[in-house]
mmCIF file of C-alpha atoms in Angstrom:
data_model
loop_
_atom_site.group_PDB
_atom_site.id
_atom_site.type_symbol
_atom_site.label_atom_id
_atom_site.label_comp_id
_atom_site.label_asym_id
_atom_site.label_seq_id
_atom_site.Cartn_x
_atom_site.Cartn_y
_atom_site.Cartn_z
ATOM 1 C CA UNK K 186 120.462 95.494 65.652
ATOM 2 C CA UNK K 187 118.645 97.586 68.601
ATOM 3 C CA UNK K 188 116.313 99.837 68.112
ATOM 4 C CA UNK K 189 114.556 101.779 70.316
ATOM 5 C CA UNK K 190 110.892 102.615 70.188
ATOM 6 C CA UNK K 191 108.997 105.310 71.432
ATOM 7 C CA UNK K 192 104.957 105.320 71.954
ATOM 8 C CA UNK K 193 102.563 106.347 74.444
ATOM 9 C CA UNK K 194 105.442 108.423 76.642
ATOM 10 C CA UNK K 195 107.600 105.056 76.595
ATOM 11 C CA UNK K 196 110.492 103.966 74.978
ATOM 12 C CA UNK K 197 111.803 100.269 74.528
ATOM 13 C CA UNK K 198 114.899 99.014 73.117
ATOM 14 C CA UNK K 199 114.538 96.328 71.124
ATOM 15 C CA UNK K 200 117.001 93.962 69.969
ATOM 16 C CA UNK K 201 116.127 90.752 67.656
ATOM 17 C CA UNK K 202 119.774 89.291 67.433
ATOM 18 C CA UNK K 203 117.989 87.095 70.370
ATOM 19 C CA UNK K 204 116.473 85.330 67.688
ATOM 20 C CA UNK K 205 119.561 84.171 66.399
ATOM 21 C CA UNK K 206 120.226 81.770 69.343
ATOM 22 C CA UNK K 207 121.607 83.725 72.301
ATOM 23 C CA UNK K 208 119.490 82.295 75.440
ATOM 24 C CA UNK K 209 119.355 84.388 79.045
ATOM 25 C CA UNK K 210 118.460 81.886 81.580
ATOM 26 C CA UNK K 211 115.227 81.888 82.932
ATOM 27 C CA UNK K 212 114.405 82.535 86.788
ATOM 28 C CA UNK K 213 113.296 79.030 88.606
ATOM 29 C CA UNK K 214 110.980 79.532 90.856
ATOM 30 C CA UNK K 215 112.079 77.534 94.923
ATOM 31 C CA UNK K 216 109.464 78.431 96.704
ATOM 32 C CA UNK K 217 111.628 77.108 99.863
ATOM 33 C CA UNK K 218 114.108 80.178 98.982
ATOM 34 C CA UNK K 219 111.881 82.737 97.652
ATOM 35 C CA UNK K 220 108.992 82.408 100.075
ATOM 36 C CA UNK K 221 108.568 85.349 102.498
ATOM 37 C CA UNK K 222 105.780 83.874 104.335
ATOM 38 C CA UNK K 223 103.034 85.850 103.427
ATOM 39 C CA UNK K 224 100.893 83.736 100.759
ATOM 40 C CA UNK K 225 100.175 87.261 98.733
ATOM 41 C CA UNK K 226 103.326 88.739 98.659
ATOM 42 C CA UNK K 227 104.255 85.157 97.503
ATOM 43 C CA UNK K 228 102.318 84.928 94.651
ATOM 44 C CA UNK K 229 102.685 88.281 93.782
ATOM 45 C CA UNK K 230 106.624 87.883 93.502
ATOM 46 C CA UNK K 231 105.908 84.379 91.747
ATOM 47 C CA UNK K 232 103.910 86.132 88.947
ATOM 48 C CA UNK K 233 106.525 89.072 88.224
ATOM 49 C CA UNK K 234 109.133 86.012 87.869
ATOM 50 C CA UNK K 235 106.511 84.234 85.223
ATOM 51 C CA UNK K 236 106.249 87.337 83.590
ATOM 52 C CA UNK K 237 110.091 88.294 83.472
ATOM 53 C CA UNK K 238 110.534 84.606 82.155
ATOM 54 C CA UNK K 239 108.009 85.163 79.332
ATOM 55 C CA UNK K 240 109.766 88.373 78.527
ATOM 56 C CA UNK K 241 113.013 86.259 78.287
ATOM 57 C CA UNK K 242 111.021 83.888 76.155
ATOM 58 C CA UNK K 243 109.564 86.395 74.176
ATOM 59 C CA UNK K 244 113.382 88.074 73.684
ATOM 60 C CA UNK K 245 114.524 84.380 71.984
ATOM 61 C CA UNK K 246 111.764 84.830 69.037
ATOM 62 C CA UNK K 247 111.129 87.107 66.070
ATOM 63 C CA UNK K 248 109.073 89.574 68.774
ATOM 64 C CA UNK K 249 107.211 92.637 67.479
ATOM 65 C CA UNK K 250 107.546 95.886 69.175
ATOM 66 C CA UNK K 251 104.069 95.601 70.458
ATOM 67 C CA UNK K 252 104.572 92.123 72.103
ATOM 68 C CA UNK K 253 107.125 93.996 73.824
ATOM 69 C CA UNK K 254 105.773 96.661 75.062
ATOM 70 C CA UNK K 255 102.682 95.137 75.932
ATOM 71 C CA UNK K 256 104.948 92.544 78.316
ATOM 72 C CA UNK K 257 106.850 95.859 79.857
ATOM 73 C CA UNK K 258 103.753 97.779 80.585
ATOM 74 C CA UNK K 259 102.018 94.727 82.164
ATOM 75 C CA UNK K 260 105.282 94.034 84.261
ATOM 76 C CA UNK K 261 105.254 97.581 85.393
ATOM 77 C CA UNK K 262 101.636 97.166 86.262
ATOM 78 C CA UNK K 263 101.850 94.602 88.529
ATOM 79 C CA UNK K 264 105.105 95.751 89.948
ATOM 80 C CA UNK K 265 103.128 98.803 91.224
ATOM 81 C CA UNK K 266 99.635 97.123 92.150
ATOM 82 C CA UNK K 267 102.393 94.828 94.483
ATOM 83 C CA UNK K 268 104.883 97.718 96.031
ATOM 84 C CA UNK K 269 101.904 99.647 97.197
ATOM 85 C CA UNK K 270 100.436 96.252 98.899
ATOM 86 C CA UNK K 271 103.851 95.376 99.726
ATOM 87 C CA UNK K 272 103.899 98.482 101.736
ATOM 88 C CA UNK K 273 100.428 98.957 103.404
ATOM 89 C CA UNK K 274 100.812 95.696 105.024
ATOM 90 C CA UNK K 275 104.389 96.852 106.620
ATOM 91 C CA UNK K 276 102.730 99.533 107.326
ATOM 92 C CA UNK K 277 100.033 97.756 109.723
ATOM 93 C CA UNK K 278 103.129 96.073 110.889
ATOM 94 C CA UNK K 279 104.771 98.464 112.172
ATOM 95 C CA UNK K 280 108.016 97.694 110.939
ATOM 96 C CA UNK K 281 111.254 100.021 111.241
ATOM 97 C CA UNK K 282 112.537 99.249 108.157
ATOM 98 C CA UNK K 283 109.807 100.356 106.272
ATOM 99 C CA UNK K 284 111.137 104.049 105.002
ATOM 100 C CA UNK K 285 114.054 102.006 103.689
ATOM 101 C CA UNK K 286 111.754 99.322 102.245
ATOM 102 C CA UNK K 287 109.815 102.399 100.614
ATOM 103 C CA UNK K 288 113.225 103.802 99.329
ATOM 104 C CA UNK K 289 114.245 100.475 97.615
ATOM 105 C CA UNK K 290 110.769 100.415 95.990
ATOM 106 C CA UNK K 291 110.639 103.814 94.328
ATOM 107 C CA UNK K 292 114.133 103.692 93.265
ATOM 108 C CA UNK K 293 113.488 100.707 91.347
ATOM 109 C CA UNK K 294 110.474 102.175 90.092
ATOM 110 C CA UNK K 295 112.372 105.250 88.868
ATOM 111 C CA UNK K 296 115.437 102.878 87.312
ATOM 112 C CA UNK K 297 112.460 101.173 85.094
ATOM 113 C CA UNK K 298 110.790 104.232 84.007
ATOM 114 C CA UNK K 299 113.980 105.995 82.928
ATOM 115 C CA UNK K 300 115.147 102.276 80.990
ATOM 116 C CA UNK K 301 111.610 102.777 79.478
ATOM 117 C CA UNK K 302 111.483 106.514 78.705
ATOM 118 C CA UNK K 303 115.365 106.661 77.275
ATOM 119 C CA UNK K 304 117.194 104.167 75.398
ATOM 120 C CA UNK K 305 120.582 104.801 76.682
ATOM 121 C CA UNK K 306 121.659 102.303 74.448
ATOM 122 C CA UNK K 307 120.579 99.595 75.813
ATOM 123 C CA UNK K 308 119.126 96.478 74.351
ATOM 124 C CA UNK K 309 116.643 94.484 75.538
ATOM 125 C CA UNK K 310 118.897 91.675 76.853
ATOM 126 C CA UNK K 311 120.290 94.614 79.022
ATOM 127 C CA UNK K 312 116.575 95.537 80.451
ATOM 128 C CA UNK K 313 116.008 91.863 81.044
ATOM 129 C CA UNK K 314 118.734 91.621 83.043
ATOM 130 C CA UNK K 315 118.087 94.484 85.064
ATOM 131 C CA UNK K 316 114.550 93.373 85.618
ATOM 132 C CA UNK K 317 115.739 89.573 86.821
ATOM 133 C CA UNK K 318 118.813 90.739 88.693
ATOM 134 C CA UNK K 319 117.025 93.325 90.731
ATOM 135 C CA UNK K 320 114.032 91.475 91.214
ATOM 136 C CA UNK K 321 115.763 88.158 92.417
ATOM 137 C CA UNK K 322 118.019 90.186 94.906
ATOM 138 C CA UNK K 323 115.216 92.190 96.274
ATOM 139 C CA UNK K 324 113.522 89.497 96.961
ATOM 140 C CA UNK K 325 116.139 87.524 98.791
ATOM 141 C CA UNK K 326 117.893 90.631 100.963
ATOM 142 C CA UNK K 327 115.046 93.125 101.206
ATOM 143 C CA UNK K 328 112.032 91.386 101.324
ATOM 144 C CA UNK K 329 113.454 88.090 103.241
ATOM 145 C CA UNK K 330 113.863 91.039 105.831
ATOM 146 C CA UNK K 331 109.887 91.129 107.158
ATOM 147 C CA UNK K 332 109.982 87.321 107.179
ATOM 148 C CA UNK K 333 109.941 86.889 110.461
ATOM 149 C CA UNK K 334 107.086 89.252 110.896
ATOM 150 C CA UNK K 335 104.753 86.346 109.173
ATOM 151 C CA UNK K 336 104.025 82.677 109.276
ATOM 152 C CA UNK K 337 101.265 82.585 107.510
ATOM 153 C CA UNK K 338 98.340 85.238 106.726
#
């Protein structure tokens, strides 16, 4: 059964048949394959992954619709707080792929506030998905792009 849930200008879906033993596979962190060379942008992309995997882990139990929301509005949060440092430091960089970077970011950021403003039908499982799929692929053909710019800061 999904539901969706609306509060606070949000909407969620929410879908318990999780509980009932289907398991998405968590993220594993390889720091050797996810590292961009820039220790905050690191741990920055480390913590969204922790928090997508508690999301996943939060999916495979009797959740309530708070827990839920509360772990979608935190993800959100620090997805922001990390595009906008993301960007200021390509910024001092100087790099030419920045407006493209930018692009990527904000039409992520639109695809999550439209999965958590409408329900389209979607369960959770669905949003997960989204959230891990884009986030691992950014990571590893966007963001492996300024690499080079960094050994270390």
């Amino acid at each position: 059964r999904t539901d969706c849930v609306a509060g606070s200008n949000q909407a969620l879906w929410l879908d318990n048949s999780h509980a009932r033993g289907v398991v998405m596979e968590r993220i594993l962190w390889d720091a050797k394959k996810f590292s961009v060379g820039y220790t905050l942008m690191d741990a920055q992309h480390q913590q969204i992954v922790e928090m997508i995997n508690g999301l996943i882990d939060l999916s495979e139990t009797e959740f309530t619709v708070q827990e839920a929301l509360h772990a979608y509005v935190k993800i959100s949060q620090l997805v922001v707080k990390h595009f906008g440092a993301e960007e200021a430091i390509l910024r001092l960089e100087g790099t030419d792929f920045l407006e493209e970077h930018t692009k990527s970011h904000d039409l992520f950021s639109d695809q999550l506030a439209d999965r958590l403003a409408h329900c389209n039908g979607l369960g959770l499982e669905d949003s997960i998905k989204f959230l891990a799929n884009w986030w691992v692929a950014h990571i590893l053909n966007e963001d492996m792009k300024y690499k080079p710019l960094f050994t270390d800061i």
